[in-house]
GROMACS .gro file of C-alpha atoms in nm:
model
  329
    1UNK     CA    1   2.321  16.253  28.657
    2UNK     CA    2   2.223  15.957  28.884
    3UNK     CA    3   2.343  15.721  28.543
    4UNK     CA    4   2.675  15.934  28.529
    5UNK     CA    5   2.709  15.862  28.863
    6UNK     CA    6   2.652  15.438  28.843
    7UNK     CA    7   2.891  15.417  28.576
    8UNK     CA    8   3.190  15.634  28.761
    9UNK     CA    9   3.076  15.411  29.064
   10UNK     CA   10   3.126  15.108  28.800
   11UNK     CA   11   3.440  15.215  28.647
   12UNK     CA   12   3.594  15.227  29.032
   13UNK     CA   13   3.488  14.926  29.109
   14UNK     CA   14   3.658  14.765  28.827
   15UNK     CA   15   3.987  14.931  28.865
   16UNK     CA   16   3.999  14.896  29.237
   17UNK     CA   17   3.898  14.459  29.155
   18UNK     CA   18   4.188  14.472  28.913
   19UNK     CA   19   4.485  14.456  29.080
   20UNK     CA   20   4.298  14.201  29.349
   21UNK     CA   21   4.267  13.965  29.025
   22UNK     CA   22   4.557  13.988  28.888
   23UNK     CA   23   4.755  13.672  28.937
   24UNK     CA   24   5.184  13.662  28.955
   25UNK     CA   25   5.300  13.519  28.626
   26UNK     CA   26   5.549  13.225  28.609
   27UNK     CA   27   5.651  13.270  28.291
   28UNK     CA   28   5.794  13.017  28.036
   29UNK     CA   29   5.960  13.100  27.739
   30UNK     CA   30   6.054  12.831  27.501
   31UNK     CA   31   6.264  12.813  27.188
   32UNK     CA   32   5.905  12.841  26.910
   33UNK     CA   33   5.523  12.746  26.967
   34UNK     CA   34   5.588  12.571  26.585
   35UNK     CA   35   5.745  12.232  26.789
   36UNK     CA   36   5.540  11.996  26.947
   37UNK     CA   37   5.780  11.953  27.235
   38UNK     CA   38   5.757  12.291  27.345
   39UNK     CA   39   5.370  12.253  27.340
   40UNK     CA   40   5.398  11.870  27.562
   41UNK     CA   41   5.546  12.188  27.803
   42UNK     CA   42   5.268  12.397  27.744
   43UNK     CA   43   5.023  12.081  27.827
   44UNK     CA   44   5.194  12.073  28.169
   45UNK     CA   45   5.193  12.442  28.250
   46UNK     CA   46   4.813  12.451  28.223
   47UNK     CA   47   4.758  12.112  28.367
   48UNK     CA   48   4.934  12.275  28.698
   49UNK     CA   49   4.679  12.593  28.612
   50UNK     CA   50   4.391  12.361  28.641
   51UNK     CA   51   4.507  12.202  28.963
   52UNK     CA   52   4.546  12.513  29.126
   53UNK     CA   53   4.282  12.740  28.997
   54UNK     CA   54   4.232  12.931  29.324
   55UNK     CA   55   4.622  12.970  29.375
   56UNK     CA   56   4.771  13.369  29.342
   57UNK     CA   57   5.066  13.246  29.088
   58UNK     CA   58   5.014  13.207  28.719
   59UNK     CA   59   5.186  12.957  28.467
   60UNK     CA   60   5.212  13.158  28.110
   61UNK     CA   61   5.361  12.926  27.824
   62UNK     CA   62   5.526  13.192  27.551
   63UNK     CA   63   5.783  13.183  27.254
   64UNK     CA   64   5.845  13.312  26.882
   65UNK     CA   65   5.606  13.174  26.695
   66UNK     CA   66   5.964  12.965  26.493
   67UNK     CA   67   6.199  12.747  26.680
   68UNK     CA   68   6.443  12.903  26.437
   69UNK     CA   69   6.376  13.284  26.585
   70UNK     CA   70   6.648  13.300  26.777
   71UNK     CA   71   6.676  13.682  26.816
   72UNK     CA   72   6.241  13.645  26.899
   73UNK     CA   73   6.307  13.449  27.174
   74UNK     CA   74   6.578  13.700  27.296
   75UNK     CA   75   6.318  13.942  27.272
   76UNK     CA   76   5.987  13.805  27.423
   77UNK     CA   77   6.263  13.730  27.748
   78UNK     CA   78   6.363  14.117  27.716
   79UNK     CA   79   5.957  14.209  27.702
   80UNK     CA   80   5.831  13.925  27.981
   81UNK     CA   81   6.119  14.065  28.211
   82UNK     CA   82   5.973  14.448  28.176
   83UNK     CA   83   5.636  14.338  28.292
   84UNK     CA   84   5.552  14.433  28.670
   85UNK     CA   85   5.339  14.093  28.713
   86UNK     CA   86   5.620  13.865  28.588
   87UNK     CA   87   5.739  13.752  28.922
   88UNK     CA   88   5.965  13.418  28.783
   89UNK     CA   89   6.138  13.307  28.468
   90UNK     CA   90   6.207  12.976  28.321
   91UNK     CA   91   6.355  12.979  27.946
   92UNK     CA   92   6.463  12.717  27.699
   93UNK     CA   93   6.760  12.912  27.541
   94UNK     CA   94   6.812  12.845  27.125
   95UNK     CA   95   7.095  13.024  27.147
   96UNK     CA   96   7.276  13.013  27.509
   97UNK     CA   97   7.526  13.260  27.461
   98UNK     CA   98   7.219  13.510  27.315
   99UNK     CA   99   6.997  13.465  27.626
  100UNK     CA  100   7.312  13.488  27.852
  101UNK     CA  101   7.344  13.881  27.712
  102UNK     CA  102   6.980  13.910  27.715
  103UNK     CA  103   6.957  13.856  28.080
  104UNK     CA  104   7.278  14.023  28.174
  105UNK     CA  105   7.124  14.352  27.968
  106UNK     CA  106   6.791  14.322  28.146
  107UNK     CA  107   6.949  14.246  28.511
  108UNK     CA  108   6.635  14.101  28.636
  109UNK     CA  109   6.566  14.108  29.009
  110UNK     CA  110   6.321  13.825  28.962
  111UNK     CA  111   6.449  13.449  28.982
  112UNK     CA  112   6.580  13.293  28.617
  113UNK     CA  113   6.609  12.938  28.569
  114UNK     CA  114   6.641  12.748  28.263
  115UNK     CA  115   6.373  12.449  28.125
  116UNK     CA  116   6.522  12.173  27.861
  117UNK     CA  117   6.818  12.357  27.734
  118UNK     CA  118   7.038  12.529  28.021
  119UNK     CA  119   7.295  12.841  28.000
  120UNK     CA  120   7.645  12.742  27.917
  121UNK     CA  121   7.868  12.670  28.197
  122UNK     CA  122   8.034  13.001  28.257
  123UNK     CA  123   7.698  13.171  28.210
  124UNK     CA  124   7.513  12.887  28.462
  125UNK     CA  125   7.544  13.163  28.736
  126UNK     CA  126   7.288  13.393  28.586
  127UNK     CA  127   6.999  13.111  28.639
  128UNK     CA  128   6.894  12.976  28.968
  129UNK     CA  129   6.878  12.619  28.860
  130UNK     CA  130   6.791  12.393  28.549
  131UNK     CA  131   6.503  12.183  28.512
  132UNK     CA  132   6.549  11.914  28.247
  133UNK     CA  133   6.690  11.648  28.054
  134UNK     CA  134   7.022  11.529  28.198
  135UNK     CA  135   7.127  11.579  27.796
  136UNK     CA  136   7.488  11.443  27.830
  137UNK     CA  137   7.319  11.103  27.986
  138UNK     CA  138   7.025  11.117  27.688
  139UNK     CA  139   7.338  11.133  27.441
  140UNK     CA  140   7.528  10.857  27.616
  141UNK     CA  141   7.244  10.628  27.593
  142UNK     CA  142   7.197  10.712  27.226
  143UNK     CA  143   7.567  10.629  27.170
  144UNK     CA  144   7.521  10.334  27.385
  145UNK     CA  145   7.234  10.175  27.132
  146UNK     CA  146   7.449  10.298  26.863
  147UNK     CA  147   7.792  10.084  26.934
  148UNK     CA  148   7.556   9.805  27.039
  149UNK     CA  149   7.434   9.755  26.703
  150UNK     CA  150   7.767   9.874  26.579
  151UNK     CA  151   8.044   9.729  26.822
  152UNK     CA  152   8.340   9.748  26.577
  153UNK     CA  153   8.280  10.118  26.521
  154UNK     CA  154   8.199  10.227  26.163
  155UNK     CA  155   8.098  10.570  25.954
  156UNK     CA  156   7.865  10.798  26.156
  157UNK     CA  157   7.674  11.128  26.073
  158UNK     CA  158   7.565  11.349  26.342
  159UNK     CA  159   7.242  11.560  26.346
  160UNK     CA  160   7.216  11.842  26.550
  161UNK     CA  161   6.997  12.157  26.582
  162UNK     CA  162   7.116  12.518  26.699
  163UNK     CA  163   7.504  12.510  26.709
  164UNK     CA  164   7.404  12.712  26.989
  165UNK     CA  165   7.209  12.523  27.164
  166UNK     CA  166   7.372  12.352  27.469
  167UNK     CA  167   7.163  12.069  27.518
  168UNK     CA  168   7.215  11.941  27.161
  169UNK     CA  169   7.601  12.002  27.189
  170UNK     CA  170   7.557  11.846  27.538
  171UNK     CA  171   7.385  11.526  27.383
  172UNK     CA  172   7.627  11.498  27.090
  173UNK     CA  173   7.944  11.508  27.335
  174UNK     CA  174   7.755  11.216  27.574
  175UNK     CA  175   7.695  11.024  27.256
  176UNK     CA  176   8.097  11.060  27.153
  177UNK     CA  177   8.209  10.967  27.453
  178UNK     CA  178   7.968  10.688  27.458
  179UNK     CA  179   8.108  10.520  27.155
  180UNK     CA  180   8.503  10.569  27.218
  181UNK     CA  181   8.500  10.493  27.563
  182UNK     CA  182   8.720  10.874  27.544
  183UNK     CA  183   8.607  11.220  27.709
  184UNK     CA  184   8.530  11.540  27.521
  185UNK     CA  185   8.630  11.460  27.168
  186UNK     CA  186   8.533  11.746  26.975
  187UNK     CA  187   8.486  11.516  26.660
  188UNK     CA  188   8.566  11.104  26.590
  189UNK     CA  189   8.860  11.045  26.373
  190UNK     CA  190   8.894  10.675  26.407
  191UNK     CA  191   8.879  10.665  26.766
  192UNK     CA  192   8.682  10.314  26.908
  193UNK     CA  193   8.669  10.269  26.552
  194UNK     CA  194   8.405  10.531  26.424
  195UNK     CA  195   8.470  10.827  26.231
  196UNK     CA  196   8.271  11.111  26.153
  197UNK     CA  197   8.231  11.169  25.826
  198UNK     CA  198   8.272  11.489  25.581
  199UNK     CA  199   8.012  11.746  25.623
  200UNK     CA  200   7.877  11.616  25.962
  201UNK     CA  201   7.771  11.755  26.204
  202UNK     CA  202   7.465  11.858  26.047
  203UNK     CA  203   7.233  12.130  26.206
  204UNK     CA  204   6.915  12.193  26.108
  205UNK     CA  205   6.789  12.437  26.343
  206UNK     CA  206   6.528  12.194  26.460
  207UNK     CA  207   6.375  12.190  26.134
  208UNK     CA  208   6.236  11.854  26.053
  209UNK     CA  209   6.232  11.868  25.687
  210UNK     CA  210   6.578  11.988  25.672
  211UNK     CA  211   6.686  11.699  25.864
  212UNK     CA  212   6.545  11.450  25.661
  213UNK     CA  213   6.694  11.632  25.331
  214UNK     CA  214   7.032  11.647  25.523
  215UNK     CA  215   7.030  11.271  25.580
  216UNK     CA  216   6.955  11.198  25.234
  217UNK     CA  217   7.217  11.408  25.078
  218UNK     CA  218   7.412  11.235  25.329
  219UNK     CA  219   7.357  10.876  25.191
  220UNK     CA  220   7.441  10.981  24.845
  221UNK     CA  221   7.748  11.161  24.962
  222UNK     CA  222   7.838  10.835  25.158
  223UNK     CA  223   7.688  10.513  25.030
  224UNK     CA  224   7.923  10.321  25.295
  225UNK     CA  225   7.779  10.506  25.649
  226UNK     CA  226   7.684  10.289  25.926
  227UNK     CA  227   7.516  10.485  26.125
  228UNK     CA  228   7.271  10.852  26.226
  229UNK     CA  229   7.311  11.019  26.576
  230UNK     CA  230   6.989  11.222  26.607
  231UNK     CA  231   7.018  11.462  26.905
  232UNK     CA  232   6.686  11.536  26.843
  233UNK     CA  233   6.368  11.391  26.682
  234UNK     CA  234   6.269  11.713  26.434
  235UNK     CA  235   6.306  11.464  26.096
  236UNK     CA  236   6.069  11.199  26.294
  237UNK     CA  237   5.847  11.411  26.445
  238UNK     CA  238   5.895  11.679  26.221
  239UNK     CA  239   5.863  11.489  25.899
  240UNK     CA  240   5.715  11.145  25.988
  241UNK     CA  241   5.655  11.100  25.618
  242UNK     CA  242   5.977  11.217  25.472
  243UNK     CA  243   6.125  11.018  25.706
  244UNK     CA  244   5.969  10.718  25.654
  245UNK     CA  245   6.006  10.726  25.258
  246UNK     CA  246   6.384  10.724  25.323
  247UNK     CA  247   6.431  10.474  25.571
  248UNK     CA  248   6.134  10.198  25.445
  249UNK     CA  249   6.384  10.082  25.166
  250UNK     CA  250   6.674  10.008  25.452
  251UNK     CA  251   6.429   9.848  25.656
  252UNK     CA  252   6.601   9.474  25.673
  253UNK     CA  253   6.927   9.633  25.709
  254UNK     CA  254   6.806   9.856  26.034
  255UNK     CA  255   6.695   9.529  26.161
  256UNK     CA  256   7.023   9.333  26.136
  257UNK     CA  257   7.188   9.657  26.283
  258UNK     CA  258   7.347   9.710  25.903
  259UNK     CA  259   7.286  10.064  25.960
  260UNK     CA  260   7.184  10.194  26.298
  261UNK     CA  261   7.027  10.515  26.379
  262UNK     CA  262   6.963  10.605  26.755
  263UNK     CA  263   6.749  10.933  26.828
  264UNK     CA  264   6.617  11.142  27.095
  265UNK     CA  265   6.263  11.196  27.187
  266UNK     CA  266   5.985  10.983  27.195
  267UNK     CA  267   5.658  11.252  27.070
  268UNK     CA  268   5.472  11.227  26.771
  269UNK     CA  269   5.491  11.001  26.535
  270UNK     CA  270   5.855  10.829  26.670
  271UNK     CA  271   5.707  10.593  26.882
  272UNK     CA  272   5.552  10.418  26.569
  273UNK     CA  273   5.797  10.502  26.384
  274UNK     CA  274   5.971  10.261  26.610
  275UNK     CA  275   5.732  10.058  26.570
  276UNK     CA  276   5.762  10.012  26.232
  277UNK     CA  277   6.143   9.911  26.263
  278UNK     CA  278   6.267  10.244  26.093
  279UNK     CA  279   6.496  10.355  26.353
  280UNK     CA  280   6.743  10.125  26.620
  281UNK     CA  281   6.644  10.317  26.919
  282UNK     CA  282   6.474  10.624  27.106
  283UNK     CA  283   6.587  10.750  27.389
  284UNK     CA  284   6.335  11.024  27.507
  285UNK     CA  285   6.267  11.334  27.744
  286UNK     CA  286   5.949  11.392  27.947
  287UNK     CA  287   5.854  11.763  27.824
  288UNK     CA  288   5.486  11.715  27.962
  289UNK     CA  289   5.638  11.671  28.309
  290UNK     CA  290   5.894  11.963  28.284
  291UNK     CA  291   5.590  12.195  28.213
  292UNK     CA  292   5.422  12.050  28.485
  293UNK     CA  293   5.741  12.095  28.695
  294UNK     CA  294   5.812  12.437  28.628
  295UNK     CA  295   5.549  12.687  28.807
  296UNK     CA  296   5.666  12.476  29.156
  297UNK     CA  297   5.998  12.508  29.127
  298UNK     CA  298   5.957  12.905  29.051
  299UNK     CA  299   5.746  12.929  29.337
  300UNK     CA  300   6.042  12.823  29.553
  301UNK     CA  301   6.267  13.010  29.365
  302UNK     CA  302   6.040  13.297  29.474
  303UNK     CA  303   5.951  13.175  29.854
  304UNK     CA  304   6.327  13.186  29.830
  305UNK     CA  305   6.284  12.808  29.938
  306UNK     CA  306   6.644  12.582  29.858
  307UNK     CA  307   6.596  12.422  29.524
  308UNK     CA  308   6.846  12.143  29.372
  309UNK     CA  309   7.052  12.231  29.096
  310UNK     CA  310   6.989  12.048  28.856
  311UNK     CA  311   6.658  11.914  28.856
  312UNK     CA  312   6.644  11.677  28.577
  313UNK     CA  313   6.383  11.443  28.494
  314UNK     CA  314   6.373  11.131  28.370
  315UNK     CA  315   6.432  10.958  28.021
  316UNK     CA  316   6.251  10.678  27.793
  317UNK     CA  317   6.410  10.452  27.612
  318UNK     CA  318   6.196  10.268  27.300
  319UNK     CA  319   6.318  10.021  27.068
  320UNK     CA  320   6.093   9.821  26.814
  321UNK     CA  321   5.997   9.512  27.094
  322UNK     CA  322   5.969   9.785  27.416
  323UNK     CA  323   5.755  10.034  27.214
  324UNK     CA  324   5.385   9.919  27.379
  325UNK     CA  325   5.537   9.972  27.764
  326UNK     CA  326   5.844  10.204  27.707
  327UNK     CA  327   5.698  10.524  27.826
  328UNK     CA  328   5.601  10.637  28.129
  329UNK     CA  329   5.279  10.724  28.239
   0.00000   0.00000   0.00000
């Protein structure tokens, strides 16, 4: 009786210490765990768990285990929203317009903002604020290191990710507008003397492999391009070696700006690859610091404190003779 008694005593105690342990969750969802982006996020969200250990909010990193899950992601939003200790939301939309109905369905009285990839414009109202990449400036400065090797224009291919992802669509219109000196050209047809050619834009749905089999079909399509826009580094990070098998023979002709290729990010292997002269330029995000960002700026959001919209953070730019000083530490 007396032991029946302890363990009821026990089991009380443990259910009345639950809900005192508990901690509020700022949650991020990203687009899949399978991109080593998304986990540079991840690195930040616990780094801000570790420096505040003893705090009552929570960062939790989550996503479909694919970046090519689109309807996951959707989901684990859907889920993360039902839960009672979800207090904030920050999300990195694959497919904006998807998320956009997601979060109208779920009509969350918690705060929404959106991490590296925002909302479209006419669905912007639905998040608080976007903490990022200023994606139209990373795609300018691509196109920028692009006509500077190339300044009389020439035969481009562009590679993209999600067609619905409006970051990459973002970068690819800075990176247009960048090389005609025009606004908002949907596609290049000769205008500041580059054109875009058949079968381009490519998306790969940020998968690296696919990139760097899109690229080479690509070059045997069109022996005469100039030039690769890469809104985003899946081939080099994805597929370092891939990558580098296809690009070693052009070497010389990369570094006499013969053929030019400017990319985005700087993670993984890019940096060397870089390095190694296989690529004009880099011009990369900070993911580590986003993460790191995040579980503040939802705390405001929550403390109903003003936050900026946006809130972007900063960019790297590497080329082969910046690559030992280009990022920031």
């Amino acid at each position: 009786m007396r032991k029946s008694l302890l363990l009821a005593a026990v089991a009380v105690m443990a259910l009345g210490a639950g809900p005192a342990l508990a901690k509020k969750q700022l949650v991020i969802v990203v687009k899949g765990l399978d991109n080593p982006f998304f986990e540079a996020i991840n690195q930040g969200c616990q780094k801000w768990n570790k420096e505040n250990a003893s705090s009552e909010y929570e960062c939790f990193y989550t996503g479909p285990a694919s970046t090519s899950d689109e309807a996951g992601e959707a989901q684990i939003v859907q889920d993360m929203l039902s839960k009672p200790d979800t207090v904030a939301m920050a999300i990195s939309p694959s497919n904006a317009p998807l998320i956009a109905q997601t979060i109208k369905s779920a009509n969350p009285s918690i705060p929404i903002m959106t991490l590296d990839a925002d909302l479209s414009k006419e669905d912007a109202g639905l998040r608080k604020t976007y903490l990022g990449t200023d994606n139209y400036l990373m795609g300018y400065k691509i196109g920028e290191y692009i006509k500077k090797g190339k300044p009389d224009g020439g035969k481009i291919c562009t590679i993209q990710g999600n067609p619905a992802a409006d970051n990459i669509l973002r970068r690819a219109q800075g990176m247009r507008d960048a090389l005609t000196g025009q606004k908002d050209l949907p596609a290049l047809a000769g205008e500041g003397g580059w054109t875009e050619v058949a079968g381009c834009p490519v998306f790969t749905n940020d998968d690296g492999a696919k990139g760097v089999q899109a690229m080479t079909d690509i070059l045997a399509a069109n022996p005469d391009l100039d030039a690769f826009g890469i809104m985003g580094g899946w081939p080099l990070f994805g597929a370092p070696q891939p990558y580098r098998d296809l690009f070693k023979p052009m070497a010389e002709k990369i570094a006499k700006n013969e053929f030019v290729i400017g990319a985005a990010d700087t993670i993984g292997d890019e940096v060397a690859i870089a390095k190694e002269g296989l690529v004009t330029a880099l011009v990369g995000q900070r993911p580590f610091e986003m993460g790191y960002k995040a579980p503040s700026v939802m705390i405001d959001l929550v403390e109903g404190k003003p936050v900026a919209d946006p809130v972007f953070t900063g960019l790297d730019e590497c080329t082969k003779d910046t690559v030992d000083t280009c990022i920031q530490k």
